[in-house]
Short mmCIF file of C-alpha atoms and ligand atoms in Angstrom, two decimals:
data_model
loop_
_atom_site.label_atom_id
_atom_site.label_comp_id
_atom_site.label_asym_id
_atom_site.label_seq_id
_atom_site.Cartn_x
_atom_site.Cartn_y
_atom_site.Cartn_z
CA MET A 25 -76.68 -24.83 116.20
CA ASN A 26 -75.23 -24.77 119.68
CA LEU A 27 -73.69 -28.04 120.78
CA THR A 28 -71.97 -29.72 123.71
CA LEU A 29 -69.01 -31.88 122.72
CA LYS A 30 -67.59 -34.60 124.95
CA ILE A 31 -64.15 -35.28 123.52
CA TRP A 32 -61.44 -37.77 124.48
CA ARG A 33 -58.27 -35.86 125.37
CA GLN A 34 -55.02 -37.76 125.79
CA LYS A 35 -51.64 -36.04 125.80
CA ASP A 36 -49.69 -38.95 124.35
CA SER A 37 -49.72 -42.73 124.13
CA SER A 38 -48.34 -43.19 127.64
CA SER A 39 -50.62 -40.66 129.40
CA LYS A 40 -54.02 -41.45 130.86
CA GLY A 41 -56.84 -39.87 128.85
CA GLN A 42 -60.22 -38.45 129.86
CA MET A 43 -63.43 -37.07 128.37
CA VAL A 44 -63.54 -33.25 128.40
CA ASP A 45 -66.68 -31.13 127.76
CA TYR A 46 -66.66 -28.23 125.30
CA LYS A 47 -69.35 -25.89 123.97
CA VAL A 48 -69.49 -24.73 120.34
CA THR A 49 -71.93 -22.10 119.13
CA ASP A 50 -73.27 -20.86 115.75
CA ILE A 51 -72.45 -24.10 113.94
CA SER A 52 -74.01 -24.17 110.46
CA GLU A 53 -75.88 -27.29 109.40
CA HIS A 54 -73.93 -27.08 106.12
CA MET A 55 -70.56 -27.53 107.83
CA SER A 56 -68.81 -30.87 107.76
CA PHE A 57 -68.06 -32.55 111.07
CA LEU A 58 -64.35 -31.73 110.70
CA GLU A 59 -65.16 -28.06 110.00
CA MET A 60 -67.10 -28.06 113.26
CA ILE A 61 -63.98 -29.36 115.07
CA ASP A 62 -61.95 -26.67 113.24
CA VAL A 63 -64.25 -24.05 114.79
CA LEU A 64 -63.72 -25.58 118.23
CA ASN A 65 -59.95 -25.63 117.71
CA GLU A 66 -59.80 -22.00 116.55
CA GLY A 67 -61.55 -21.07 119.79
CA LEU A 68 -59.16 -23.19 121.88
CA VAL A 69 -56.09 -21.72 120.15
CA SER A 70 -57.35 -18.16 120.64
CA LYS A 71 -57.67 -18.91 124.38
CA GLY A 72 -54.12 -20.31 124.45
CA GLU A 73 -55.34 -23.88 124.94
CA GLU A 74 -54.14 -27.02 123.16
CA PRO A 75 -56.32 -27.81 120.08
CA VAL A 76 -57.89 -31.26 119.73
CA ALA A 77 -55.62 -33.47 117.61
CA PHE A 78 -57.39 -35.44 114.86
CA ASP A 79 -56.28 -37.06 111.61
CA HIS A 80 -57.42 -35.78 108.22
CA ASP A 81 -55.98 -35.27 104.77
CA CYS A 82 -58.22 -35.31 101.68
CA ARG A 83 -61.50 -34.27 103.36
CA GLU A 84 -63.34 -35.90 100.47
CA GLY A 85 -63.70 -39.53 101.57
CA ILE A 86 -60.61 -40.92 99.86
CA CYS A 87 -57.64 -41.08 102.24
CA GLY A 88 -59.29 -42.87 105.18
CA MET A 89 -57.48 -40.71 107.74
CA CYS A 90 -60.43 -39.04 109.51
CA SER A 91 -61.25 -42.05 111.63
CA MET A 92 -63.04 -41.41 114.90
CA TYR A 93 -65.95 -42.70 116.94
CA ILE A 94 -68.95 -40.32 117.03
CA ASN A 95 -71.84 -41.08 119.36
CA GLY A 96 -70.69 -44.69 119.53
CA GLU A 97 -70.36 -45.27 115.77
CA ALA A 98 -67.28 -45.29 113.56
CA HIS A 99 -67.60 -42.24 111.24
CA GLY A 100 -70.81 -41.22 113.04
CA PRO A 101 -74.53 -41.70 112.43
CA ASP A 102 -74.68 -41.39 108.60
CA ARG A 103 -74.19 -44.41 106.31
CA GLY A 104 -71.64 -44.82 103.51
CA VAL A 105 -69.63 -41.73 104.47
CA THR A 106 -66.41 -40.95 106.25
CA THR A 107 -66.23 -38.42 109.11
CA CYS A 108 -65.07 -35.69 106.70
CA GLN A 109 -68.22 -36.26 104.62
CA LEU A 110 -70.51 -36.28 107.64
CA HIS A 111 -72.57 -33.07 107.75
CA MET A 112 -73.78 -31.21 110.79
CA ARG A 113 -77.34 -31.45 109.43
CA MET A 114 -77.30 -34.98 110.88
CA PHE A 115 -77.40 -33.35 114.35
CA ASN A 116 -79.85 -31.06 116.14
CA ASP A 117 -79.47 -27.80 118.01
CA GLY A 118 -78.72 -28.54 121.67
CA ASP A 119 -77.29 -32.01 121.01
CA THR A 120 -74.47 -33.49 123.06
CA ILE A 121 -72.00 -35.31 120.80
CA THR A 122 -69.47 -37.83 122.12
CA ILE A 123 -66.23 -38.03 120.13
CA GLU A 124 -63.63 -40.73 120.81
CA PRO A 125 -60.68 -42.28 119.02
CA PHE A 126 -60.96 -45.78 117.58
CA ARG A 127 -60.32 -48.17 120.46
CA ASP A 128 -58.42 -51.29 119.57
CA ALA A 129 -55.24 -52.79 120.98
CA ALA A 130 -53.81 -52.93 117.45
CA PHE A 131 -54.57 -49.18 116.96
CA PRO A 132 -52.92 -47.48 119.98
CA VAL A 133 -53.86 -43.85 120.68
CA ILE A 134 -51.09 -41.41 119.73
CA LYS A 135 -52.84 -38.24 120.90
CA ASP A 136 -56.50 -37.26 121.48
CA LEU A 137 -58.40 -38.69 118.47
CA VAL A 138 -55.33 -39.81 116.53
CA VAL A 139 -54.54 -43.53 116.54
CA ASP A 140 -51.65 -45.45 115.03
CA ARG A 141 -53.06 -47.55 112.18
CA SER A 142 -49.66 -48.60 110.81
CA ALA A 143 -50.61 -52.24 111.53
CA PHE A 144 -52.68 -51.96 108.32
CA ASP A 145 -49.57 -50.82 106.40
CA ARG A 146 -47.62 -53.82 107.68
CA ILE A 147 -50.41 -56.19 106.55
CA GLN A 148 -50.33 -54.54 103.12
CA HIS A 149 -46.55 -54.92 102.95
CA ALA A 150 -46.99 -58.66 103.67
CA GLY A 151 -48.77 -59.23 100.34
CA GLY A 152 -51.00 -56.38 99.13
CA TYR A 153 -49.23 -55.95 95.81
CA ILE A 154 -48.44 -57.66 92.51
CA SER A 155 -45.03 -57.98 90.88
CA VAL A 156 -44.94 -56.71 87.29
CA ASN A 157 -42.17 -56.15 84.80
CA THR A 158 -41.58 -52.39 84.71
CA SER A 159 -38.44 -52.53 82.56
CA GLY A 160 -40.09 -50.89 79.57
CA ASN A 161 -41.58 -53.93 77.85
CA THR A 162 -44.60 -54.24 80.15
CA GLN A 163 -47.56 -56.07 78.62
CA ASP A 164 -50.43 -53.79 77.63
CA ALA A 165 -53.13 -54.09 80.29
CA ASN A 166 -55.83 -54.37 77.63
CA ALA A 167 -54.18 -57.53 76.23
CA THR A 168 -55.63 -59.58 79.13
CA PRO A 169 -59.41 -60.00 78.82
CA ILE A 170 -61.28 -59.78 82.14
CA SER A 171 -64.99 -60.46 82.55
CA LYS A 172 -67.12 -57.47 83.50
CA HIS A 173 -68.32 -59.20 86.66
CA ALA A 174 -64.74 -59.90 87.84
CA ALA A 175 -63.63 -56.36 86.99
CA ASP A 176 -66.59 -54.80 88.81
CA THR A 177 -66.22 -57.02 91.90
CA ALA A 178 -62.46 -56.38 92.07
CA MET A 179 -63.08 -52.63 91.74
CA ASP A 180 -65.67 -52.76 94.54
CA ALA A 181 -63.10 -54.46 96.80
CA ALA A 182 -60.43 -51.93 95.79
CA THR A 183 -62.56 -49.05 97.09
CA CYS A 184 -61.48 -49.92 100.66
CA ILE A 185 -59.71 -46.80 101.98
CA CYS A 186 -57.95 -48.49 104.93
CA CYS A 187 -59.82 -46.35 107.46
CA GLY A 188 -60.12 -49.04 110.12
CA ALA A 189 -63.83 -48.50 110.86
CA CYS A 190 -64.40 -52.24 110.43
CA VAL A 191 -61.88 -53.02 113.17
CA ALA A 192 -63.23 -50.29 115.46
CA THR A 193 -66.78 -51.60 115.02
CA CYS A 194 -66.07 -55.32 115.34
CA LYS A 195 -66.62 -56.73 118.83
CA ASN A 196 -63.60 -58.96 118.19
CA SER A 197 -61.44 -56.14 116.72
CA SER A 198 -61.19 -58.22 113.58
CA ALA A 199 -59.50 -56.80 110.49
CA MET A 200 -61.03 -59.42 108.22
CA LEU A 201 -63.16 -57.01 106.17
CA PHE A 202 -60.07 -54.94 105.38
CA VAL A 203 -57.84 -57.94 104.63
CA GLY A 204 -60.68 -59.64 102.73
CA ALA A 205 -61.01 -56.57 100.50
CA LYS A 206 -57.26 -56.38 99.86
CA VAL A 207 -56.97 -60.10 99.08
CA SER A 208 -60.10 -60.01 96.86
CA GLN A 209 -59.05 -57.13 94.65
CA TYR A 210 -56.15 -59.27 93.39
CA ALA A 211 -57.72 -62.74 93.69
CA LEU A 212 -60.41 -61.75 91.18
CA LEU A 213 -57.95 -60.64 88.50
CA PRO A 214 -55.50 -62.67 86.37
CA GLN A 215 -52.65 -60.34 87.37
CA GLY A 216 -53.10 -61.40 90.99
CA GLN A 217 -52.88 -65.15 90.41
CA VAL A 218 -49.09 -65.63 90.37
CA GLU A 219 -48.65 -64.62 94.02
CA ALA A 220 -52.18 -65.47 95.19
CA ALA A 221 -51.31 -68.32 97.57
CA ASP A 222 -48.40 -66.54 99.26
CA ARG A 223 -50.38 -63.29 99.41
CA VAL A 224 -53.33 -64.65 101.37
CA LYS A 225 -51.18 -66.79 103.68
CA ASN A 226 -48.79 -63.92 104.48
CA MET A 227 -51.46 -61.25 104.91
CA VAL A 228 -53.58 -63.43 107.21
CA ALA A 229 -50.50 -64.46 109.24
CA LYS A 230 -49.52 -60.79 109.61
CA MET A 231 -53.07 -59.84 110.59
CA ASP A 232 -52.96 -62.43 113.39
CA LEU A 233 -49.48 -61.33 114.46
CA GLU A 234 -50.61 -57.69 114.74
CA GLY A 235 -53.22 -58.74 117.32
CA PHE A 236 -56.47 -58.41 115.37
CA GLY A 237 -59.27 -60.79 116.39
CA ASN A 238 -61.25 -63.38 114.47
CA CYS A 239 -64.57 -63.00 112.65
CA THR A 240 -67.76 -64.42 114.13
CA ASN A 241 -70.01 -63.27 111.27
CA THR A 242 -72.11 -60.58 112.94
CA GLY A 243 -71.92 -58.25 109.94
CA ALA A 244 -71.42 -55.05 111.97
CA CYS A 245 -68.28 -54.09 110.03
CA GLU A 246 -70.16 -54.12 106.71
CA VAL A 247 -72.81 -51.77 108.14
CA GLU A 248 -70.29 -49.19 109.34
CA CYS A 249 -67.84 -49.41 106.41
CA PRO A 250 -67.95 -46.04 104.61
CA LYS A 251 -67.26 -47.74 101.28
CA GLY A 252 -69.83 -50.52 101.55
CA ILE A 253 -67.25 -53.32 101.42
CA SER A 254 -69.23 -56.56 101.38
CA LEU A 255 -68.88 -59.48 103.79
CA ASP A 256 -68.49 -61.61 100.63
CA ASN A 257 -64.85 -60.47 100.70
CA ILE A 258 -64.30 -62.21 104.05
CA ALA A 259 -65.79 -65.42 102.60
CA ARG A 260 -63.56 -65.08 99.52
CA MET A 261 -60.47 -64.56 101.71
CA ASN A 262 -61.32 -67.71 103.69
CA ARG A 263 -61.74 -69.68 100.45
CA GLU A 264 -58.46 -68.34 99.11
CA LEU A 265 -56.72 -69.29 102.37
CA MET A 266 -58.20 -72.79 102.28
CA LYS A 267 -57.09 -73.20 98.65
CA ALA A 268 -53.58 -71.93 99.46
CA SER A 269 -53.27 -74.24 102.45
CA ILE A 270 -54.03 -77.47 100.59
S1 SF4 B 311 -63.16 -52.41 104.77
FE1 SF4 B 311 -64.30 -50.48 104.95
S2 SF4 B 311 -64.21 -49.97 107.12
FE2 SF4 B 311 -62.61 -51.48 106.74
S3 SF4 B 311 -60.76 -50.33 106.32
FE3 SF4 B 311 -61.74 -50.74 104.33
S4 SF4 B 311 -63.04 -48.96 103.95
FE4 SF4 B 311 -62.52 -48.88 106.11
S1 SF4 B 312 -68.59 -59.81 110.46
FE1 SF4 B 312 -68.73 -59.16 112.61
S2 SF4 B 312 -67.22 -60.47 113.66
FE2 SF4 B 312 -66.74 -60.55 111.47
S3 SF4 B 312 -65.20 -58.96 111.14
FE3 SF4 B 312 -67.22 -58.05 110.71
S4 SF4 B 312 -67.88 -57.12 112.66
FE4 SF4 B 312 -66.19 -58.53 113.13
S1 FES B 313 -60.04 -36.81 105.46
FE1 FES B 313 -59.64 -38.25 103.85
S2 FES B 313 -61.29 -39.68 104.05
FE2 FES B 313 -61.75 -38.13 105.50
#
């Protein structure tokens, strides 16, 4: 495939960015989207030009780093996949593909397609953990019975990879799907009960402080989430917050 790429280039967080056109040729339909950008970058480097900066780590849908906007959608046109799992067979020869960083005030651009998503880390630090005795006499995990439904639902919530696609997609830049998933994975389990009230209050307060917006229930975040995190988690977070507040 031969493609035209329109890519956001921005030197650093304080510089003004712009879309720049590039051509790539002989792209295999079996390549991943990131491999296609690798091909572009090899060409740029061989010409002595600055390669396009983008985040990636695992390249297998686990780390949540490869966040970018492709043709107006977080992680591109496929469903249930991250950008690193997006294959070039989703595109056609001759296509023009627009590639931009996630655009949210809480995720400032660092360079080109790389944004600073450390606001998510700070929300996690505010309550996304449990305190357990690790002194050597820790209770065996299997000693606490958990219903299959609770275990499955908590596991589903725990599959959130902190990619930020929900925020990038939400018209309000809301982080509620992310925070809802993180609150839910503990709220559903007995181990999460001790700190449940403080957890939800602190994480929601931090989310607001970091500048994320509110949820108006459009459901767009659920559609674009690569891990299929359900809107039920936002409802559960709101219930947990209500419970903690009274
Ligand atoms: S809820 Fe989904 S879209 Fe949002 S950060 Fe988690 S995995 Fe990414
Ligand atoms: S449901 Fe809609 S308004 Fe609410 S967080 Fe998701 S995208 Fe944003
Ligand atoms: S590079 Fe890790 S999820 Fe894409």
